[in-house]
């Protein structure tokens, strides 16, 4: 099943990712690196003088996020600052309001049957997305098969980032990157004026050269790089699974890419069939466990 993604409101939101010929890649350094354990933002080179460049890191109870903003100077520092505060507030709000580990969150209350999915529109969207990904992955991503009840798990992190990114776009900022761990979403252009150059390192083999992507819209989602074995459950058996050491998926939306990566990590090589029917999503790494 192919996910029917919402049409992008802005032209720059259309997915644009170019796999760079590694032998012809001569840029001195990428803008962003996704590694085996965490992300890294390279030191910026010479940016345009008519741009406002901002880097901000925020911690919630479950994750660390880095926001990079490259806004036109005419937008003004006040607008950029307000947009950043809105995005940070959204990251914190989602953590408190939807986090399965928060006893009073909407997800926890849903698990206790205190509310229905339709009680709050964002909760309904989260549940609908989980249902769509369960269908798209032949049940390998199943938020209802987790011990303890409904847990959006591998989709929630990407959903959180995309909601924060939407706050930036609503403020008129269309050149940004938001990173969390080995995941990211980007739009527009980096401070140097070109596409965001993203070096995706192999999640387990540090000797491999990174895969370099040039992105003006898109996301990269990864599962399995925390080093914790058994953190993903086989929804068909209820037992922990680790058929792969790690899985990385690229595509338009980080919530979907994250869910695909989680499902691929659980299903192993059989999950590669999901990407052969015209899907907008593509696996970058599906590394077998030795």
PDB file of C-alpha atoms in Angstrom:
ATOM      1  CA  UNK A   1       0.000   0.000   0.000  1.00  0.00           C
ATOM      2  CA  UNK A   2       1.312   3.427  -0.882  1.00  0.00           C
ATOM      3  CA  UNK A   3       0.817   6.219   1.618  1.00  0.00           C
ATOM      4  CA  UNK A   4      -1.298   9.079   0.262  1.00  0.00           C
ATOM      5  CA  UNK A   5       0.708  11.988   1.603  1.00  0.00           C
ATOM      6  CA  UNK A   6      -0.848  15.436   1.941  1.00  0.00           C
ATOM      7  CA  UNK A   7       0.015  17.747  -0.908  1.00  0.00           C
ATOM      8  CA  UNK A   8       2.649  20.299   0.035  1.00  0.00           C
ATOM      9  CA  UNK A   9       1.372  23.841   0.366  1.00  0.00           C
ATOM     10  CA  UNK A  10       4.647  25.419  -0.703  1.00  0.00           C
ATOM     11  CA  UNK A  11       6.545  24.508  -3.849  1.00  0.00           C
ATOM     12  CA  UNK A  12       9.805  24.184  -1.902  1.00  0.00           C
ATOM     13  CA  UNK A  13       8.272  21.402   0.164  1.00  0.00           C
ATOM     14  CA  UNK A  14       8.174  18.993  -2.759  1.00  0.00           C
ATOM     15  CA  UNK A  15      10.682  16.189  -2.100  1.00  0.00           C
ATOM     16  CA  UNK A  16      13.965  16.894  -3.821  1.00  0.00           C
ATOM     17  CA  UNK A  17      16.872  14.624  -2.955  1.00  0.00           C
ATOM     18  CA  UNK A  18      19.852  13.959  -5.191  1.00  0.00           C
ATOM     19  CA  UNK A  19      22.177  11.037  -4.566  1.00  0.00           C
ATOM     20  CA  UNK A  20      25.573  12.530  -5.273  1.00  0.00           C
ATOM     21  CA  UNK A  21      28.102  10.547  -7.288  1.00  0.00           C
ATOM     22  CA  UNK A  22      30.610   9.949  -4.505  1.00  0.00           C
ATOM     23  CA  UNK A  23      33.572   9.928  -6.890  1.00  0.00           C
ATOM     24  CA  UNK A  24      32.592  13.372  -8.155  1.00  0.00           C
ATOM     25  CA  UNK A  25      31.851  14.919  -4.771  1.00  0.00           C
ATOM     26  CA  UNK A  26      34.440  17.649  -4.253  1.00  0.00           C
ATOM     27  CA  UNK A  27      32.810  19.894  -1.671  1.00  0.00           C
ATOM     28  CA  UNK A  28      35.168  20.556   1.262  1.00  0.00           C
ATOM     29  CA  UNK A  29      32.607  19.345   3.801  1.00  0.00           C
ATOM     30  CA  UNK A  30      28.910  18.560   4.132  1.00  0.00           C
ATOM     31  CA  UNK A  31      26.577  20.807   6.110  1.00  0.00           C
ATOM     32  CA  UNK A  32      25.177  17.983   8.228  1.00  0.00           C
ATOM     33  CA  UNK A  33      26.361  14.548   9.242  1.00  0.00           C
ATOM     34  CA  UNK A  34      24.240  11.663  10.451  1.00  0.00           C
ATOM     35  CA  UNK A  35      26.460   9.174  12.236  1.00  0.00           C
ATOM     36  CA  UNK A  36      26.222   5.857  14.000  1.00  0.00           C
ATOM     37  CA  UNK A  37      25.401   7.437  17.361  1.00  0.00           C
ATOM     38  CA  UNK A  38      24.334  11.028  16.788  1.00  0.00           C
ATOM     39  CA  UNK A  39      24.148  13.889  14.359  1.00  0.00           C
ATOM     40  CA  UNK A  40      26.773  16.536  13.808  1.00  0.00           C
ATOM     41  CA  UNK A  41      26.467  20.010  12.373  1.00  0.00           C
ATOM     42  CA  UNK A  42      29.575  21.087  10.534  1.00  0.00           C
ATOM     43  CA  UNK A  43      31.023  24.528  11.141  1.00  0.00           C
ATOM     44  CA  UNK A  44      29.359  26.865   8.684  1.00  0.00           C
ATOM     45  CA  UNK A  45      31.378  28.375   5.882  1.00  0.00           C
ATOM     46  CA  UNK A  46      30.833  31.822   4.450  1.00  0.00           C
ATOM     47  CA  UNK A  47      27.115  32.538   4.412  1.00  0.00           C
ATOM     48  CA  UNK A  48      25.295  35.174   2.427  1.00  0.00           C
ATOM     49  CA  UNK A  49      25.279  38.645   3.998  1.00  0.00           C
ATOM     50  CA  UNK A  50      21.549  39.101   3.394  1.00  0.00           C
ATOM     51  CA  UNK A  51      20.583  36.062   5.463  1.00  0.00           C
ATOM     52  CA  UNK A  52      19.924  35.425   9.154  1.00  0.00           C
ATOM     53  CA  UNK A  53      21.495  32.137  10.246  1.00  0.00           C
ATOM     54  CA  UNK A  54      20.524  30.605  13.578  1.00  0.00           C
ATOM     55  CA  UNK A  55      21.502  27.372  15.329  1.00  0.00           C
ATOM     56  CA  UNK A  56      19.669  26.271  18.466  1.00  0.00           C
ATOM     57  CA  UNK A  57      19.704  23.034  20.473  1.00  0.00           C
ATOM     58  CA  UNK A  58      16.888  22.016  22.796  1.00  0.00           C
ATOM     59  CA  UNK A  59      16.514  19.051  25.163  1.00  0.00           C
ATOM     60  CA  UNK A  60      13.242  17.396  26.103  1.00  0.00           C
ATOM     61  CA  UNK A  61      12.711  14.464  28.448  1.00  0.00           C
ATOM     62  CA  UNK A  62      13.333  11.992  25.621  1.00  0.00           C
ATOM     63  CA  UNK A  63      15.456  13.624  22.922  1.00  0.00           C
ATOM     64  CA  UNK A  64      17.849  16.345  21.823  1.00  0.00           C
ATOM     65  CA  UNK A  65      16.942  18.492  18.825  1.00  0.00           C
ATOM     66  CA  UNK A  66      19.029  20.903  16.787  1.00  0.00           C
ATOM     67  CA  UNK A  67      17.304  23.533  14.671  1.00  0.00           C
ATOM     68  CA  UNK A  68      19.162  25.363  11.901  1.00  0.00           C
ATOM     69  CA  UNK A  69      17.453  28.368  10.339  1.00  0.00           C
ATOM     70  CA  UNK A  70      18.596  30.236   7.244  1.00  0.00           C
ATOM     71  CA  UNK A  71      16.144  33.114   6.832  1.00  0.00           C
ATOM     72  CA  UNK A  72      16.148  36.140   4.511  1.00  0.00           C
ATOM     73  CA  UNK A  73      17.367  39.301   6.202  1.00  0.00           C
ATOM     74  CA  UNK A  74      14.173  41.176   5.332  1.00  0.00           C
ATOM     75  CA  UNK A  75      12.197  38.828   7.572  1.00  0.00           C
ATOM     76  CA  UNK A  76      13.869  40.409  10.572  1.00  0.00           C
ATOM     77  CA  UNK A  77      15.416  39.047  13.750  1.00  0.00           C
ATOM     78  CA  UNK A  78      12.213  39.462  15.736  1.00  0.00           C
ATOM     79  CA  UNK A  79      10.172  37.263  13.379  1.00  0.00           C
ATOM     80  CA  UNK A  80      12.946  34.664  13.219  1.00  0.00           C
ATOM     81  CA  UNK A  81      13.233  34.651  17.010  1.00  0.00           C
ATOM     82  CA  UNK A  82       9.491  34.211  17.435  1.00  0.00           C
ATOM     83  CA  UNK A  83       9.459  31.383  14.881  1.00  0.00           C
ATOM     84  CA  UNK A  84      12.268  29.625  16.727  1.00  0.00           C
ATOM     85  CA  UNK A  85      10.443  29.986  20.049  1.00  0.00           C
ATOM     86  CA  UNK A  86       7.264  28.569  18.482  1.00  0.00           C
ATOM     87  CA  UNK A  87       9.146  25.558  17.088  1.00  0.00           C
ATOM     88  CA  UNK A  88      10.879  24.883  20.410  1.00  0.00           C
ATOM     89  CA  UNK A  89       7.573  25.233  22.258  1.00  0.00           C
ATOM     90  CA  UNK A  90       6.037  22.668  19.886  1.00  0.00           C
ATOM     91  CA  UNK A  91       8.852  20.185  20.575  1.00  0.00           C
ATOM     92  CA  UNK A  92       8.346  20.528  24.308  1.00  0.00           C
ATOM     93  CA  UNK A  93       4.556  20.440  24.045  1.00  0.00           C
ATOM     94  CA  UNK A  94       4.510  17.226  22.003  1.00  0.00           C
ATOM     95  CA  UNK A  95       6.861  15.584  24.493  1.00  0.00           C
ATOM     96  CA  UNK A  96       4.534  16.424  27.397  1.00  0.00           C
ATOM     97  CA  UNK A  97       1.224  15.978  25.600  1.00  0.00           C
ATOM     98  CA  UNK A  98       1.838  12.815  23.556  1.00  0.00           C
ATOM     99  CA  UNK A  99       4.821  11.037  25.086  1.00  0.00           C
ATOM    100  CA  UNK A 100       3.921   7.432  26.068  1.00  0.00           C
ATOM    101  CA  UNK A 101       6.222   7.743  29.087  1.00  0.00           C
ATOM    102  CA  UNK A 102       4.294  10.734  30.435  1.00  0.00           C
ATOM    103  CA  UNK A 103       1.537   9.299  32.693  1.00  0.00           C
ATOM    104  CA  UNK A 104      -0.893  12.143  31.955  1.00  0.00           C
ATOM    105  CA  UNK A 105      -0.216  12.435  28.212  1.00  0.00           C
ATOM    106  CA  UNK A 106      -2.982  11.931  25.681  1.00  0.00           C
ATOM    107  CA  UNK A 107      -1.334   8.714  24.506  1.00  0.00           C
ATOM    108  CA  UNK A 108      -1.217   7.363  28.061  1.00  0.00           C
ATOM    109  CA  UNK A 109      -4.857   8.332  28.624  1.00  0.00           C
ATOM    110  CA  UNK A 110      -5.779   6.661  25.329  1.00  0.00           C
ATOM    111  CA  UNK A 111      -4.031   3.491  26.466  1.00  0.00           C
ATOM    112  CA  UNK A 112      -6.146   3.564  29.637  1.00  0.00           C
ATOM    113  CA  UNK A 113      -9.333   4.080  27.562  1.00  0.00           C
ATOM    114  CA  UNK A 114      -9.976   7.429  29.249  1.00  0.00           C
ATOM    115  CA  UNK A 115     -10.342   9.211  25.898  1.00  0.00           C
ATOM    116  CA  UNK A 116     -10.977   8.256  22.294  1.00  0.00           C
ATOM    117  CA  UNK A 117      -8.646   8.970  19.364  1.00  0.00           C
ATOM    118  CA  UNK A 118     -11.104  11.587  18.105  1.00  0.00           C
ATOM    119  CA  UNK A 119     -10.974  13.589  21.317  1.00  0.00           C
ATOM    120  CA  UNK A 120      -8.198  15.839  19.947  1.00  0.00           C
ATOM    121  CA  UNK A 121      -7.453  16.447  16.231  1.00  0.00           C
ATOM    122  CA  UNK A 122      -3.653  16.031  16.550  1.00  0.00           C
ATOM    123  CA  UNK A 123      -4.154  12.767  18.433  1.00  0.00           C
ATOM    124  CA  UNK A 124      -6.504  11.560  15.694  1.00  0.00           C
ATOM    125  CA  UNK A 125      -3.835  12.461  13.107  1.00  0.00           C
ATOM    126  CA  UNK A 126      -1.198  10.524  15.052  1.00  0.00           C
ATOM    127  CA  UNK A 127      -3.434   7.463  15.337  1.00  0.00           C
ATOM    128  CA  UNK A 128      -4.416   7.653  11.644  1.00  0.00           C
ATOM    129  CA  UNK A 129      -0.772   7.810  10.613  1.00  0.00           C
ATOM    130  CA  UNK A 130       0.039   4.767  12.720  1.00  0.00           C
ATOM    131  CA  UNK A 131      -2.853   2.883  11.128  1.00  0.00           C
ATOM    132  CA  UNK A 132      -1.694   3.870   7.632  1.00  0.00           C
ATOM    133  CA  UNK A 133       1.845   2.690   8.338  1.00  0.00           C
ATOM    134  CA  UNK A 134       0.576  -0.597   9.753  1.00  0.00           C
ATOM    135  CA  UNK A 135      -1.140  -1.197   6.407  1.00  0.00           C
ATOM    136  CA  UNK A 136       1.831   0.027   4.360  1.00  0.00           C
ATOM    137  CA  UNK A 137       4.286  -2.310   6.101  1.00  0.00           C
ATOM    138  CA  UNK A 138       2.144  -5.469   6.145  1.00  0.00           C
ATOM    139  CA  UNK A 139       1.752  -5.099   9.887  1.00  0.00           C
ATOM    140  CA  UNK A 140       5.457  -4.835  10.696  1.00  0.00           C
ATOM    141  CA  UNK A 141       4.901  -1.354  12.105  1.00  0.00           C
ATOM    142  CA  UNK A 142       2.048  -1.843  14.553  1.00  0.00           C
ATOM    143  CA  UNK A 143       1.573   0.699  17.331  1.00  0.00           C
ATOM    144  CA  UNK A 144      -1.122  -1.533  18.849  1.00  0.00           C
ATOM    145  CA  UNK A 145       1.085  -4.624  19.162  1.00  0.00           C
ATOM    146  CA  UNK A 146       3.444  -3.040  21.695  1.00  0.00           C
ATOM    147  CA  UNK A 147       3.272  -4.386  25.261  1.00  0.00           C
ATOM    148  CA  UNK A 148       1.093  -2.067  27.331  1.00  0.00           C
ATOM    149  CA  UNK A 149      -1.127  -0.925  24.504  1.00  0.00           C
ATOM    150  CA  UNK A 150      -0.992   1.783  21.844  1.00  0.00           C
ATOM    151  CA  UNK A 151       2.511   3.247  21.507  1.00  0.00           C
ATOM    152  CA  UNK A 152       3.363   5.350  18.421  1.00  0.00           C
ATOM    153  CA  UNK A 153       7.032   4.718  19.191  1.00  0.00           C
ATOM    154  CA  UNK A 154       9.026   4.760  15.961  1.00  0.00           C
ATOM    155  CA  UNK A 155       6.699   7.270  14.322  1.00  0.00           C
ATOM    156  CA  UNK A 156       6.305   9.780  17.155  1.00  0.00           C
ATOM    157  CA  UNK A 157       9.814  11.258  16.935  1.00  0.00           C
ATOM    158  CA  UNK A 158       9.479  12.101  13.261  1.00  0.00           C
ATOM    159  CA  UNK A 159       5.935  13.392  13.801  1.00  0.00           C
ATOM    160  CA  UNK A 160       7.277  15.707  16.510  1.00  0.00           C
ATOM    161  CA  UNK A 161      10.008  17.099  14.248  1.00  0.00           C
ATOM    162  CA  UNK A 162       7.594  17.646  11.377  1.00  0.00           C
ATOM    163  CA  UNK A 163       5.190  19.569  13.644  1.00  0.00           C
ATOM    164  CA  UNK A 164       8.025  21.836  14.787  1.00  0.00           C
ATOM    165  CA  UNK A 165       9.091  22.331  11.158  1.00  0.00           C
ATOM    166  CA  UNK A 166       5.524  23.289  10.273  1.00  0.00           C
ATOM    167  CA  UNK A 167       5.752  26.087  12.851  1.00  0.00           C
ATOM    168  CA  UNK A 168       8.799  27.459  11.043  1.00  0.00           C
ATOM    169  CA  UNK A 169       7.026  27.380   7.677  1.00  0.00           C
ATOM    170  CA  UNK A 170       3.960  29.066   9.147  1.00  0.00           C
ATOM    171  CA  UNK A 171       6.220  31.962  10.183  1.00  0.00           C
ATOM    172  CA  UNK A 172       7.573  32.310   6.638  1.00  0.00           C
ATOM    173  CA  UNK A 173      10.826  30.375   7.121  1.00  0.00           C
ATOM    174  CA  UNK A 174      11.391  27.896   4.293  1.00  0.00           C
ATOM    175  CA  UNK A 175      15.143  27.253   4.630  1.00  0.00           C
ATOM    176  CA  UNK A 176      15.822  25.105   7.667  1.00  0.00           C
ATOM    177  CA  UNK A 177      16.990  21.782   9.050  1.00  0.00           C
ATOM    178  CA  UNK A 178      15.761  20.023  12.173  1.00  0.00           C
ATOM    179  CA  UNK A 179      17.829  17.124  13.506  1.00  0.00           C
ATOM    180  CA  UNK A 180      17.302  14.587  16.262  1.00  0.00           C
ATOM    181  CA  UNK A 181      19.742  11.739  16.785  1.00  0.00           C
ATOM    182  CA  UNK A 182      20.182   9.981  13.439  1.00  0.00           C
ATOM    183  CA  UNK A 183      17.052  11.598  11.956  1.00  0.00           C
ATOM    184  CA  UNK A 184      16.530  14.888  10.156  1.00  0.00           C
ATOM    185  CA  UNK A 185      14.175  16.878   7.980  1.00  0.00           C
ATOM    186  CA  UNK A 186      15.309  19.737   5.728  1.00  0.00           C
ATOM    187  CA  UNK A 187      13.760  22.327   3.439  1.00  0.00           C
ATOM    188  CA  UNK A 188      15.159  24.960   1.145  1.00  0.00           C
ATOM    189  CA  UNK A 189      18.835  25.886   1.191  1.00  0.00           C
ATOM    190  CA  UNK A 190      21.741  26.045   3.597  1.00  0.00           C
ATOM    191  CA  UNK A 191      23.553  29.240   4.554  1.00  0.00           C
ATOM    192  CA  UNK A 192      25.926  28.939   1.571  1.00  0.00           C
ATOM    193  CA  UNK A 193      22.949  29.245  -0.794  1.00  0.00           C
ATOM    194  CA  UNK A 194      23.001  25.695  -2.152  1.00  0.00           C
ATOM    195  CA  UNK A 195      21.102  22.546  -1.202  1.00  0.00           C
ATOM    196  CA  UNK A 196      21.713  21.054   2.212  1.00  0.00           C
ATOM    197  CA  UNK A 197      24.622  18.633   1.881  1.00  0.00           C
ATOM    198  CA  UNK A 198      23.958  15.677   4.158  1.00  0.00           C
ATOM    199  CA  UNK A 199      26.577  12.992   4.775  1.00  0.00           C
ATOM    200  CA  UNK A 200      24.849   9.837   6.001  1.00  0.00           C
ATOM    201  CA  UNK A 201      27.388   7.562   7.647  1.00  0.00           C
ATOM    202  CA  UNK A 202      26.847   3.833   7.674  1.00  0.00           C
ATOM    203  CA  UNK A 203      25.121   3.042  10.973  1.00  0.00           C
ATOM    204  CA  UNK A 204      27.476   0.220  11.971  1.00  0.00           C
ATOM    205  CA  UNK A 205      30.565   0.259   9.716  1.00  0.00           C
ATOM    206  CA  UNK A 206      32.617   3.371  10.485  1.00  0.00           C
ATOM    207  CA  UNK A 207      35.176   2.426   7.817  1.00  0.00           C
ATOM    208  CA  UNK A 208      32.741   3.072   4.973  1.00  0.00           C
ATOM    209  CA  UNK A 209      32.692   6.440   3.280  1.00  0.00           C
ATOM    210  CA  UNK A 210      29.432   8.301   3.992  1.00  0.00           C
ATOM    211  CA  UNK A 211      26.649   8.483   1.438  1.00  0.00           C
ATOM    212  CA  UNK A 212      26.279  12.144   0.451  1.00  0.00           C
ATOM    213  CA  UNK A 213      22.845  13.570  -0.349  1.00  0.00           C
ATOM    214  CA  UNK A 214      21.964  17.021  -1.643  1.00  0.00           C
ATOM    215  CA  UNK A 215      18.522  17.901  -0.327  1.00  0.00           C
ATOM    216  CA  UNK A 216      16.163  20.857  -0.707  1.00  0.00           C
ATOM    217  CA  UNK A 217      13.230  18.951   0.780  1.00  0.00           C
ATOM    218  CA  UNK A 218      13.102  15.593   2.465  1.00  0.00           C
ATOM    219  CA  UNK A 219      13.856  13.538   5.529  1.00  0.00           C
ATOM    220  CA  UNK A 220      16.124  10.739   6.734  1.00  0.00           C
ATOM    221  CA  UNK A 221      14.887   8.314   9.389  1.00  0.00           C
ATOM    222  CA  UNK A 222      16.942   5.614  11.117  1.00  0.00           C
ATOM    223  CA  UNK A 223      16.208   2.755  13.499  1.00  0.00           C
ATOM    224  CA  UNK A 224      18.710   0.624  15.366  1.00  0.00           C
ATOM    225  CA  UNK A 225      21.614   3.002  16.018  1.00  0.00           C
ATOM    226  CA  UNK A 226      21.115   3.340  19.776  1.00  0.00           C
ATOM    227  CA  UNK A 227      23.065   0.178  20.451  1.00  0.00           C
ATOM    228  CA  UNK A 228      20.147  -1.321  22.401  1.00  0.00           C
ATOM    229  CA  UNK A 229      19.193  -4.773  21.190  1.00  0.00           C
ATOM    230  CA  UNK A 230      15.577  -5.843  21.497  1.00  0.00           C
ATOM    231  CA  UNK A 231      14.128  -2.305  21.597  1.00  0.00           C
ATOM    232  CA  UNK A 232      11.891  -3.103  18.576  1.00  0.00           C
ATOM    233  CA  UNK A 233       9.199  -5.765  18.953  1.00  0.00           C
ATOM    234  CA  UNK A 234       8.077  -8.184  16.264  1.00  0.00           C
ATOM    235  CA  UNK A 235       4.361  -7.301  16.164  1.00  0.00           C
ATOM    236  CA  UNK A 236       3.477 -10.784  14.938  1.00  0.00           C
ATOM    237  CA  UNK A 237       5.038 -12.583  17.901  1.00  0.00           C
ATOM    238  CA  UNK A 238       5.361  -9.908  20.572  1.00  0.00           C
ATOM    239  CA  UNK A 239       9.028 -10.811  20.996  1.00  0.00           C
ATOM    240  CA  UNK A 240      12.018  -8.465  20.571  1.00  0.00           C
ATOM    241  CA  UNK A 241      13.542  -8.641  17.108  1.00  0.00           C
ATOM    242  CA  UNK A 242      16.864  -7.617  15.633  1.00  0.00           C
ATOM    243  CA  UNK A 243      17.025  -9.092  12.153  1.00  0.00           C
ATOM    244  CA  UNK A 244      19.009  -6.035  11.076  1.00  0.00           C
ATOM    245  CA  UNK A 245      21.673  -4.065  12.900  1.00  0.00           C
ATOM    246  CA  UNK A 246      20.169  -0.818  11.607  1.00  0.00           C
ATOM    247  CA  UNK A 247      17.863   0.531   8.917  1.00  0.00           C
ATOM    248  CA  UNK A 248      17.836   3.980   7.299  1.00  0.00           C
ATOM    249  CA  UNK A 249      15.091   5.322   5.027  1.00  0.00           C
ATOM    250  CA  UNK A 250      14.879   8.599   3.079  1.00  0.00           C
ATOM    251  CA  UNK A 251      11.691  10.256   1.812  1.00  0.00           C
ATOM    252  CA  UNK A 252       9.453  13.325   1.972  1.00  0.00           C
ATOM    253  CA  UNK A 253       8.137  13.074   5.562  1.00  0.00           C
ATOM    254  CA  UNK A 254      10.151  12.144   8.642  1.00  0.00           C
ATOM    255  CA  UNK A 255       7.259  10.495  10.495  1.00  0.00           C
ATOM    256  CA  UNK A 256       6.737   8.072   7.606  1.00  0.00           C
ATOM    257  CA  UNK A 257      10.484   7.547   7.061  1.00  0.00           C
ATOM    258  CA  UNK A 258      10.915   6.778  10.779  1.00  0.00           C
ATOM    259  CA  UNK A 259       8.046   4.299  10.749  1.00  0.00           C
ATOM    260  CA  UNK A 260       9.390   2.593   7.632  1.00  0.00           C
ATOM    261  CA  UNK A 261      12.850   2.356   9.235  1.00  0.00           C
ATOM    262  CA  UNK A 262      11.389   0.824  12.389  1.00  0.00           C
ATOM    263  CA  UNK A 263       9.353  -1.695  10.386  1.00  0.00           C
ATOM    264  CA  UNK A 264      12.314  -2.546   8.154  1.00  0.00           C
ATOM    265  CA  UNK A 265      14.484  -3.098  11.220  1.00  0.00           C
ATOM    266  CA  UNK A 266      11.878  -5.542  12.521  1.00  0.00           C
ATOM    267  CA  UNK A 267      11.077  -7.323   9.252  1.00  0.00           C
ATOM    268  CA  UNK A 268      14.588  -7.598   7.851  1.00  0.00           C
ATOM    269  CA  UNK A 269      15.223  -8.064   4.110  1.00  0.00           C
ATOM    270  CA  UNK A 270      11.577  -8.992   3.459  1.00  0.00           C
ATOM    271  CA  UNK A 271      10.693  -5.346   4.096  1.00  0.00           C
ATOM    272  CA  UNK A 272      12.604  -4.166   1.043  1.00  0.00           C
ATOM    273  CA  UNK A 273       9.569  -5.136  -1.055  1.00  0.00           C
ATOM    274  CA  UNK A 274       7.701  -2.109   0.324  1.00  0.00           C
ATOM    275  CA  UNK A 275       9.919   0.216  -1.716  1.00  0.00           C
ATOM    276  CA  UNK A 276       9.531  -1.440  -5.119  1.00  0.00           C
ATOM    277  CA  UNK A 277       6.068  -0.151  -6.085  1.00  0.00           C
ATOM    278  CA  UNK A 278       6.695   3.506  -6.862  1.00  0.00           C
ATOM    279  CA  UNK A 279       7.021   4.592  -3.249  1.00  0.00           C
ATOM    280  CA  UNK A 280       8.455   8.046  -2.537  1.00  0.00           C
ATOM    281  CA  UNK A 281      10.564   6.383   0.166  1.00  0.00           C
ATOM    282  CA  UNK A 282      13.828   4.564  -0.348  1.00  0.00           C
ATOM    283  CA  UNK A 283      16.055   2.517   1.979  1.00  0.00           C
ATOM    284  CA  UNK A 284      19.606   3.824   2.261  1.00  0.00           C
ATOM    285  CA  UNK A 285      20.906   1.141   4.598  1.00  0.00           C
ATOM    286  CA  UNK A 286      19.448  -2.206   5.649  1.00  0.00           C
ATOM    287  CA  UNK A 287      22.461  -3.726   7.345  1.00  0.00           C
ATOM    288  CA  UNK A 288      22.383  -7.393   8.395  1.00  0.00           C
ATOM    289  CA  UNK A 289      23.450  -8.245  11.903  1.00  0.00           C
ATOM    290  CA  UNK A 290      26.621 -10.310  11.995  1.00  0.00           C
TER     291      UNK A 290
END
